[in-house]
Coordinates of C-alpha atoms and ligand atoms in Angstrom, one line a residue:
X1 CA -21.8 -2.1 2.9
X2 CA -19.4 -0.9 5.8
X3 CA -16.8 -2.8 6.9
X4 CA -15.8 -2.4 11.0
X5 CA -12.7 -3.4 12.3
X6 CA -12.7 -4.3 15.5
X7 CA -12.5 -0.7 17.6
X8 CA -10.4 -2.4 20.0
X9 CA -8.0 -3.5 17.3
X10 CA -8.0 -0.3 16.0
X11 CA -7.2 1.7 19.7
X12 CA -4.7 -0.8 20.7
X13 CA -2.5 0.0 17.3
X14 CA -3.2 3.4 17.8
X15 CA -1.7 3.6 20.8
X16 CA 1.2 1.0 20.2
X17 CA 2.2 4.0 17.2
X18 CA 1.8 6.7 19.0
X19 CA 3.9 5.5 21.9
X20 CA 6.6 4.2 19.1
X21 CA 6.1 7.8 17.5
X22 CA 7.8 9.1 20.7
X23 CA 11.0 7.7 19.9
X24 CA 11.2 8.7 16.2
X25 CA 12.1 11.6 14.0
X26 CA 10.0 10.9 10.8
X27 CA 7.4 8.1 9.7
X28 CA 7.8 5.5 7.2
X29 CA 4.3 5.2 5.8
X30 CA 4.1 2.4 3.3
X31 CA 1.1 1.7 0.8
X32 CA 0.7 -0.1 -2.0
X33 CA 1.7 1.7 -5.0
X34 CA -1.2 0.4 -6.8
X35 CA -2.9 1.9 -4.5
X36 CA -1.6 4.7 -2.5
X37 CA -4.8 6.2 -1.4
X38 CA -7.2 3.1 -0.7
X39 CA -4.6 1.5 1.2
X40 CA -3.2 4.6 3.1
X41 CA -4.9 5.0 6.9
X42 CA -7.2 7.7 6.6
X43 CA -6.1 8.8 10.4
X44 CA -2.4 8.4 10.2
X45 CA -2.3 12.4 9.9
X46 CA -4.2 12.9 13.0
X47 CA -1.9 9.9 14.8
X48 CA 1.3 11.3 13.6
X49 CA 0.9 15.3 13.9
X50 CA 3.4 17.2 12.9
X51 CA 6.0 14.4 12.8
X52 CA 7.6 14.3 9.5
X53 CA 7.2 11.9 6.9
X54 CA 8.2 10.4 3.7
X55 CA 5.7 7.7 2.0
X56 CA 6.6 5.0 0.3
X57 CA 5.0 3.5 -2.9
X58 CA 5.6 -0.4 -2.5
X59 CA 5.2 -3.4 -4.9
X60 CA 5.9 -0.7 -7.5
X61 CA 6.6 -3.9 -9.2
X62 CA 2.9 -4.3 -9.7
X63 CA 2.0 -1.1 -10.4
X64 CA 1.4 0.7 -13.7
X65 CA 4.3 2.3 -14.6
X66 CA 3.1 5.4 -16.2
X67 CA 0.2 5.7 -13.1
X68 CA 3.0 5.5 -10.6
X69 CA 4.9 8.4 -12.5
X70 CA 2.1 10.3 -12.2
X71 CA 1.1 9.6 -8.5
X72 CA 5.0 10.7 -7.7
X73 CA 4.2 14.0 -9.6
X74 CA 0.9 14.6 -8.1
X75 CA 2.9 14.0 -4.1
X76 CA 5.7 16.4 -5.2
X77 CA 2.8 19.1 -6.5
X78 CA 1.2 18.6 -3.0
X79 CA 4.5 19.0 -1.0
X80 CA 5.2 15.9 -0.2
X81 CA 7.8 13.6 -0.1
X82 CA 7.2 10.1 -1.6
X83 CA 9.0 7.3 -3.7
X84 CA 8.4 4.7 -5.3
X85 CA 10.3 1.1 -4.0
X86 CA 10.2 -2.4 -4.5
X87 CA 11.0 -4.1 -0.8
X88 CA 10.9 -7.2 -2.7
X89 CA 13.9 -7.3 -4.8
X90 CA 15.8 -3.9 -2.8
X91 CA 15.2 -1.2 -5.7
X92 CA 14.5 2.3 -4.9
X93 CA 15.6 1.4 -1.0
X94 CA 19.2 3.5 -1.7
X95 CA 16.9 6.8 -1.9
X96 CA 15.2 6.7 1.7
X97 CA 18.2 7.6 3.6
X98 CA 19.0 10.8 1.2
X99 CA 15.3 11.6 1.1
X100 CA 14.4 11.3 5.3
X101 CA 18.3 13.3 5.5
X102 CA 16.6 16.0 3.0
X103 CA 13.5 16.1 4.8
X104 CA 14.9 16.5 8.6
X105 CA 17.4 19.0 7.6
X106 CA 15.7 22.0 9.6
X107 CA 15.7 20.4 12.6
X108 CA 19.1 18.4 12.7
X109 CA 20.4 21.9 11.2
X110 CA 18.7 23.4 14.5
X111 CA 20.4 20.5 16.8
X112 CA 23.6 21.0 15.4
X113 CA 22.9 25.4 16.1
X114 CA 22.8 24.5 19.7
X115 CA 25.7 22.4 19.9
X116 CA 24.3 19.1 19.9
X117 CA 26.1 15.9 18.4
X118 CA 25.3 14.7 15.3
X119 CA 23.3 11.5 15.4
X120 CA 21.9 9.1 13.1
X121 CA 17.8 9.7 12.2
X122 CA 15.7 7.6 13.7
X123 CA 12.6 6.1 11.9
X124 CA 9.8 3.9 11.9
X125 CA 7.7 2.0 9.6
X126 CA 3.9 2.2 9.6
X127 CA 1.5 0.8 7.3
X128 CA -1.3 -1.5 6.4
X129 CA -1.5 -5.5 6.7
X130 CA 0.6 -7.3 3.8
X131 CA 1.5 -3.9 2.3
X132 CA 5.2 -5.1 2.7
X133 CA 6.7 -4.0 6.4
X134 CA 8.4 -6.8 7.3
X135 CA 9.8 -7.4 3.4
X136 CA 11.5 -3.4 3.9
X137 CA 12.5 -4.1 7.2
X138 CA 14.4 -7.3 6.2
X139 CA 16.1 -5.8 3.2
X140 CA 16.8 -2.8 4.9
X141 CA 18.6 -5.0 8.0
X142 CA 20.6 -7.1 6.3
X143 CA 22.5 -8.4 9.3
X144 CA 22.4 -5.2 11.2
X145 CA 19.8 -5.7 14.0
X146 CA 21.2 -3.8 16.9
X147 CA 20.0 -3.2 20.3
X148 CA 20.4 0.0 21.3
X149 CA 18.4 0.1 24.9
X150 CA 19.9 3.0 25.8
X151 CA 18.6 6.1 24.4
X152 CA 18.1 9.3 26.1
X153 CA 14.7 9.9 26.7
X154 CA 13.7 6.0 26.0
X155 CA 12.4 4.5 28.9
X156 CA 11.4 1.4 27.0
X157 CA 14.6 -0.6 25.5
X158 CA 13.7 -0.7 21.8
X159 CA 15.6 -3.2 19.3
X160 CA 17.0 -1.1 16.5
X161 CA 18.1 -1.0 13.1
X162 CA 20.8 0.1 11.7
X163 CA 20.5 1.4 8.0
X164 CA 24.6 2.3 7.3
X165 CA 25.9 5.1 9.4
X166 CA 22.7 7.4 9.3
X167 CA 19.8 5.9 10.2
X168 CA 18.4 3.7 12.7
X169 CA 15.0 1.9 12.3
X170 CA 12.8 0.6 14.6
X171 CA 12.6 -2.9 14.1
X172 CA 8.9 -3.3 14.6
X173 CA 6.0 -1.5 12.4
X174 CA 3.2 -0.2 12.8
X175 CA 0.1 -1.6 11.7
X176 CA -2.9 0.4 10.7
X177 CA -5.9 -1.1 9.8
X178 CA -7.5 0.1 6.4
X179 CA -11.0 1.9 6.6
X180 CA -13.3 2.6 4.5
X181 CA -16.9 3.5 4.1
X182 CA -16.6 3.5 0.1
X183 CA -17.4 -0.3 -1.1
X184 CA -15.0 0.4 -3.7
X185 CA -12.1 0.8 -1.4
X186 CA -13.1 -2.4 -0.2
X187 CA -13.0 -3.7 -3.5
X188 CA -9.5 -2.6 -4.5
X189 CA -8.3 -3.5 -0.9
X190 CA -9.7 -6.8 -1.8
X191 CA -7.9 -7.4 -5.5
X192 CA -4.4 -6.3 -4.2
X193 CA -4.7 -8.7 -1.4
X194 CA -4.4 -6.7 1.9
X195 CA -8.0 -7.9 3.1
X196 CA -9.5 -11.7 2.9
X197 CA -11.6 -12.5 0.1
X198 CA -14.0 -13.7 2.9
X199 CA -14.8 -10.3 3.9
X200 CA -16.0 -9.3 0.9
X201 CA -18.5 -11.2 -1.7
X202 CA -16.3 -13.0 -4.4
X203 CA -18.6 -12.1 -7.4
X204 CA -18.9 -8.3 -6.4
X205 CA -14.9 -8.3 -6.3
X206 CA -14.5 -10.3 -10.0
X207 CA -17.3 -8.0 -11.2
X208 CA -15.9 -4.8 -9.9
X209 CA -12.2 -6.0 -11.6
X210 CA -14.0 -7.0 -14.5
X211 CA -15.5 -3.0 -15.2
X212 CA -12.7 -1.8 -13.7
X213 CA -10.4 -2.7 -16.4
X214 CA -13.1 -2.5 -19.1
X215 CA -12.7 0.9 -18.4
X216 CA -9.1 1.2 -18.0
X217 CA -7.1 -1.5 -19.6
X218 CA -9.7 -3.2 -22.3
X219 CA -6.4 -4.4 -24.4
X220 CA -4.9 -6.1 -21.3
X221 CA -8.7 -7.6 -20.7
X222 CA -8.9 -8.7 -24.6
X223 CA -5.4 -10.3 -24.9
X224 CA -5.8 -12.4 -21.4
X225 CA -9.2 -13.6 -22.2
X226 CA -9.3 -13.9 -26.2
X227 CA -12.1 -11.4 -26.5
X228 CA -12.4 -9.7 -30.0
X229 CA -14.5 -7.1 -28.5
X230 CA -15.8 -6.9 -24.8
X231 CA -19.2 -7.9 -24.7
X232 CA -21.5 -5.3 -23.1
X233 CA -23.6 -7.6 -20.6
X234 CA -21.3 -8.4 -17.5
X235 CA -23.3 -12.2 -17.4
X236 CA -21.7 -12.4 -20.7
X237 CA -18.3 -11.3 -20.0
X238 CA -18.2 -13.9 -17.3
X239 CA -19.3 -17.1 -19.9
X240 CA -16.8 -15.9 -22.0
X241 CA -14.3 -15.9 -19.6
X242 CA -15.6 -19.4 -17.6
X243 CA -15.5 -21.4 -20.8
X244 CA -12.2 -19.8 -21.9
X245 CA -10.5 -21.0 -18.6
X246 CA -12.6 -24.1 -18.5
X247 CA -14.5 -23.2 -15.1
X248 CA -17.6 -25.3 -15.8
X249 CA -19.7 -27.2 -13.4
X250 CA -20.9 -30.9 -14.3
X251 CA -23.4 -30.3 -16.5
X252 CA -21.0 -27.5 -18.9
X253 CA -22.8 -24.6 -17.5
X254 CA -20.0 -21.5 -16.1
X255 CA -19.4 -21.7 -12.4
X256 CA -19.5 -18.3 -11.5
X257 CA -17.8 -18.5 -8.8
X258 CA -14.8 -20.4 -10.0
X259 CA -14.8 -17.4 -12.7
X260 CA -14.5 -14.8 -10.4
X261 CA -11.7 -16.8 -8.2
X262 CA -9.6 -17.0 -11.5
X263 CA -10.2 -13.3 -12.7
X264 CA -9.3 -12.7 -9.2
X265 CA -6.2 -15.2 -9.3
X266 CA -4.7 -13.6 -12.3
X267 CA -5.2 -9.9 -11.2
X268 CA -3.0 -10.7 -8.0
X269 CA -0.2 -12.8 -9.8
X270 CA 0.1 -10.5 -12.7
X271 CA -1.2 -12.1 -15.2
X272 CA -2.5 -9.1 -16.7
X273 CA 0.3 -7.2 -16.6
X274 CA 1.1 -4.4 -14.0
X275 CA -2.2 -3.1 -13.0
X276 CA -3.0 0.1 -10.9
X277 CA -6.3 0.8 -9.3
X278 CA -6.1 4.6 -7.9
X279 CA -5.9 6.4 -11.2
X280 CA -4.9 10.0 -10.0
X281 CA -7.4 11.8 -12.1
X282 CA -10.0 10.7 -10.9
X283 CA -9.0 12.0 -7.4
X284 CA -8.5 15.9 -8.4
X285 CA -9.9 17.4 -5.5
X286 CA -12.5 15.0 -4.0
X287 CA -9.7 14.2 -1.2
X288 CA -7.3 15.8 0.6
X289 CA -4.0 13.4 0.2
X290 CA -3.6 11.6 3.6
Ligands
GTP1 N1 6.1 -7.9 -5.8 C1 6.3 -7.4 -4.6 N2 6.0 -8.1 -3.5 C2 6.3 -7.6 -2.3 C3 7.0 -6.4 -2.1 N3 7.1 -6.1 -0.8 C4 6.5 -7.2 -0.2 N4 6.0 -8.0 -1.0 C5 5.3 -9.3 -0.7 O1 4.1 -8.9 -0.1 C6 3.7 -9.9 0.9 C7 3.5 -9.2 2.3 O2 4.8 -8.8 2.7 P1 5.1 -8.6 4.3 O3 6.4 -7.9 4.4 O4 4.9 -9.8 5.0 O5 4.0 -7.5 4.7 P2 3.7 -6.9 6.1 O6 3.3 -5.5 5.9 O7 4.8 -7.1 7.1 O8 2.4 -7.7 6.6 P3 1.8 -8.0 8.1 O9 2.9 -8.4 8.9 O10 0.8 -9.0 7.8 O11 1.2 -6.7 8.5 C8 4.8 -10.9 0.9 O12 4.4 -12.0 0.1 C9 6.0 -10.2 0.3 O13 6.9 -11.0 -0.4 C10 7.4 -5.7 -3.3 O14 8.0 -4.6 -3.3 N5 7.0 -6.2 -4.5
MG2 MG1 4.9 -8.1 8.9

């Protein structure tokens, strides 16, 4: 199973970034700290050069703690610069201003050599559908939306943001549509929300979560469900769980898909506690970090 975005989708953002990247000094790049890799675009490096960047681990809310912990460590072994935020409620958001200062140092040190005038950073946001954009952009404006038209070299008049005295964001992201060839990208793309459940067959989705966290969190799976012990047949797992949660159709027998939906349902609104799907030891080397 391969899922294609529409290629003119995916030009038309590329080239909306790339002309935004014009006007900034370092990249935003927000994913899903439950998943950083499956929901990072797999040709922002190529789209963003050598622009600087700093990624951000959103809805760290949701995420396993201890994974998240280790997915900072794993960044900060691999030279770069990442933290972990919740847009939502505003924590973590103080850091970004010290970290993108930290980051462009060389280069405003470099401005300043030549006798330049110290100005704020400019930024932008890229990132995924639903992987939180707007929410960051929002907290990070509080009322400060200003337009700032004006810049040298800017030909198009840009609304900005201003983030206290030292940074100025661009008010719009950019999107990046996800893509992957690996079903289970799909799949985890799928349980954290940022593609429709229609793309993808509900039953491969529950049954995916279902081994997923069999494997990973069998005590979370046990307390939610009442298991004793997990059962080893996947049909099984699923009657359990439908006559637990009373998703029967007329006759008694478990509506699979109702099932699924629920499995589903309770993943997303946390009802198993915080959950993260990129574990990242199972990564070692297979990929590159994007
Ligand atoms: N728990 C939690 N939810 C968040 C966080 N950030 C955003 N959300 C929620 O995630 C959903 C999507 O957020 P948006 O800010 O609309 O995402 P977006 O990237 O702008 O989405 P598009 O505009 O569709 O590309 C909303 O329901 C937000 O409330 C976070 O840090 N924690
Ligand atoms: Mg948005």
């Amino acid at each position: 199973m391969t899922i294609q975005w529409f290629p003119g989708h995916m030009a038309k953002a590329r080239r909306e970034v790339t002309e935004k990247l014009k006007l900034v000094d370092i990249v935003f790049e927000l994913v899903d700290a439950r998943i950083p890799v499956s929901s990072a675009n797999p040709m922002l490096e190529d789209i963003i050069q050598q622009k600087p960047r700093l990624i951000l681990l959103n809805k760290a809310d949701m995420a396993d703690r201890e994974i998240t912990k280790e997915w900072l460590k794993y960044y900060s072994e691999h030279d770069k610069k990442a933290l972990a935020i919740n847009s939502q409620a505003g924590s973590g958001l103080h850091e970004i201003v010290s970290a993108a200062k930290e980051i462009l140092k060389p280069k405003f040190d470099r401005m300043k050599a030549r006798g330049m005038k110290p100005r704020a950073i400019r930024a932008m946001i890229i990132g995924i559908p639903n992987v939180g954009k707007s929410t960051l952009i929002n907290r990070l404006a509080k009322k400060n939306i200003a337009k700032t038209g004006n810049m040298p070299g800017v030909t198009k008049s840009q609304q900005w943001i201003k983030v206290g005295k030292e940074l100025e964001l661009l008010d719009t992201p950019g999107i990046l549509w996800p893509k992957f060839e690996d079903q289970e990208v799909g799949f985890k793309l799928a349980l954290t929300g940022a593609i429709k459940d229609t793309i993808l067959n509900l039953q491969d989705i529950s049954v995916y979560a279902l081994r997923f966290l069999e494997k990973n969190y069998p005590n979370r799976l046990k307390d939610r469900y009442d298991f004793s012990e997990i059962p080893t047949e996947i049909l099984d797992i699923f009657n359990h769980i439908g006559e637990k949660r009373g998703c029967l159709m007329s006759k008694g027998e478990v509506d699979y898909d109702k099932t699924g939906e629920t499995i589903i349902r309770d993943i997303r609104s946390d009802k198993l506690g915080s959950l993260s799907f990129d574990i990242p030891s199972e990564y070692h080397e297979k990929i590159s970090l994007i």
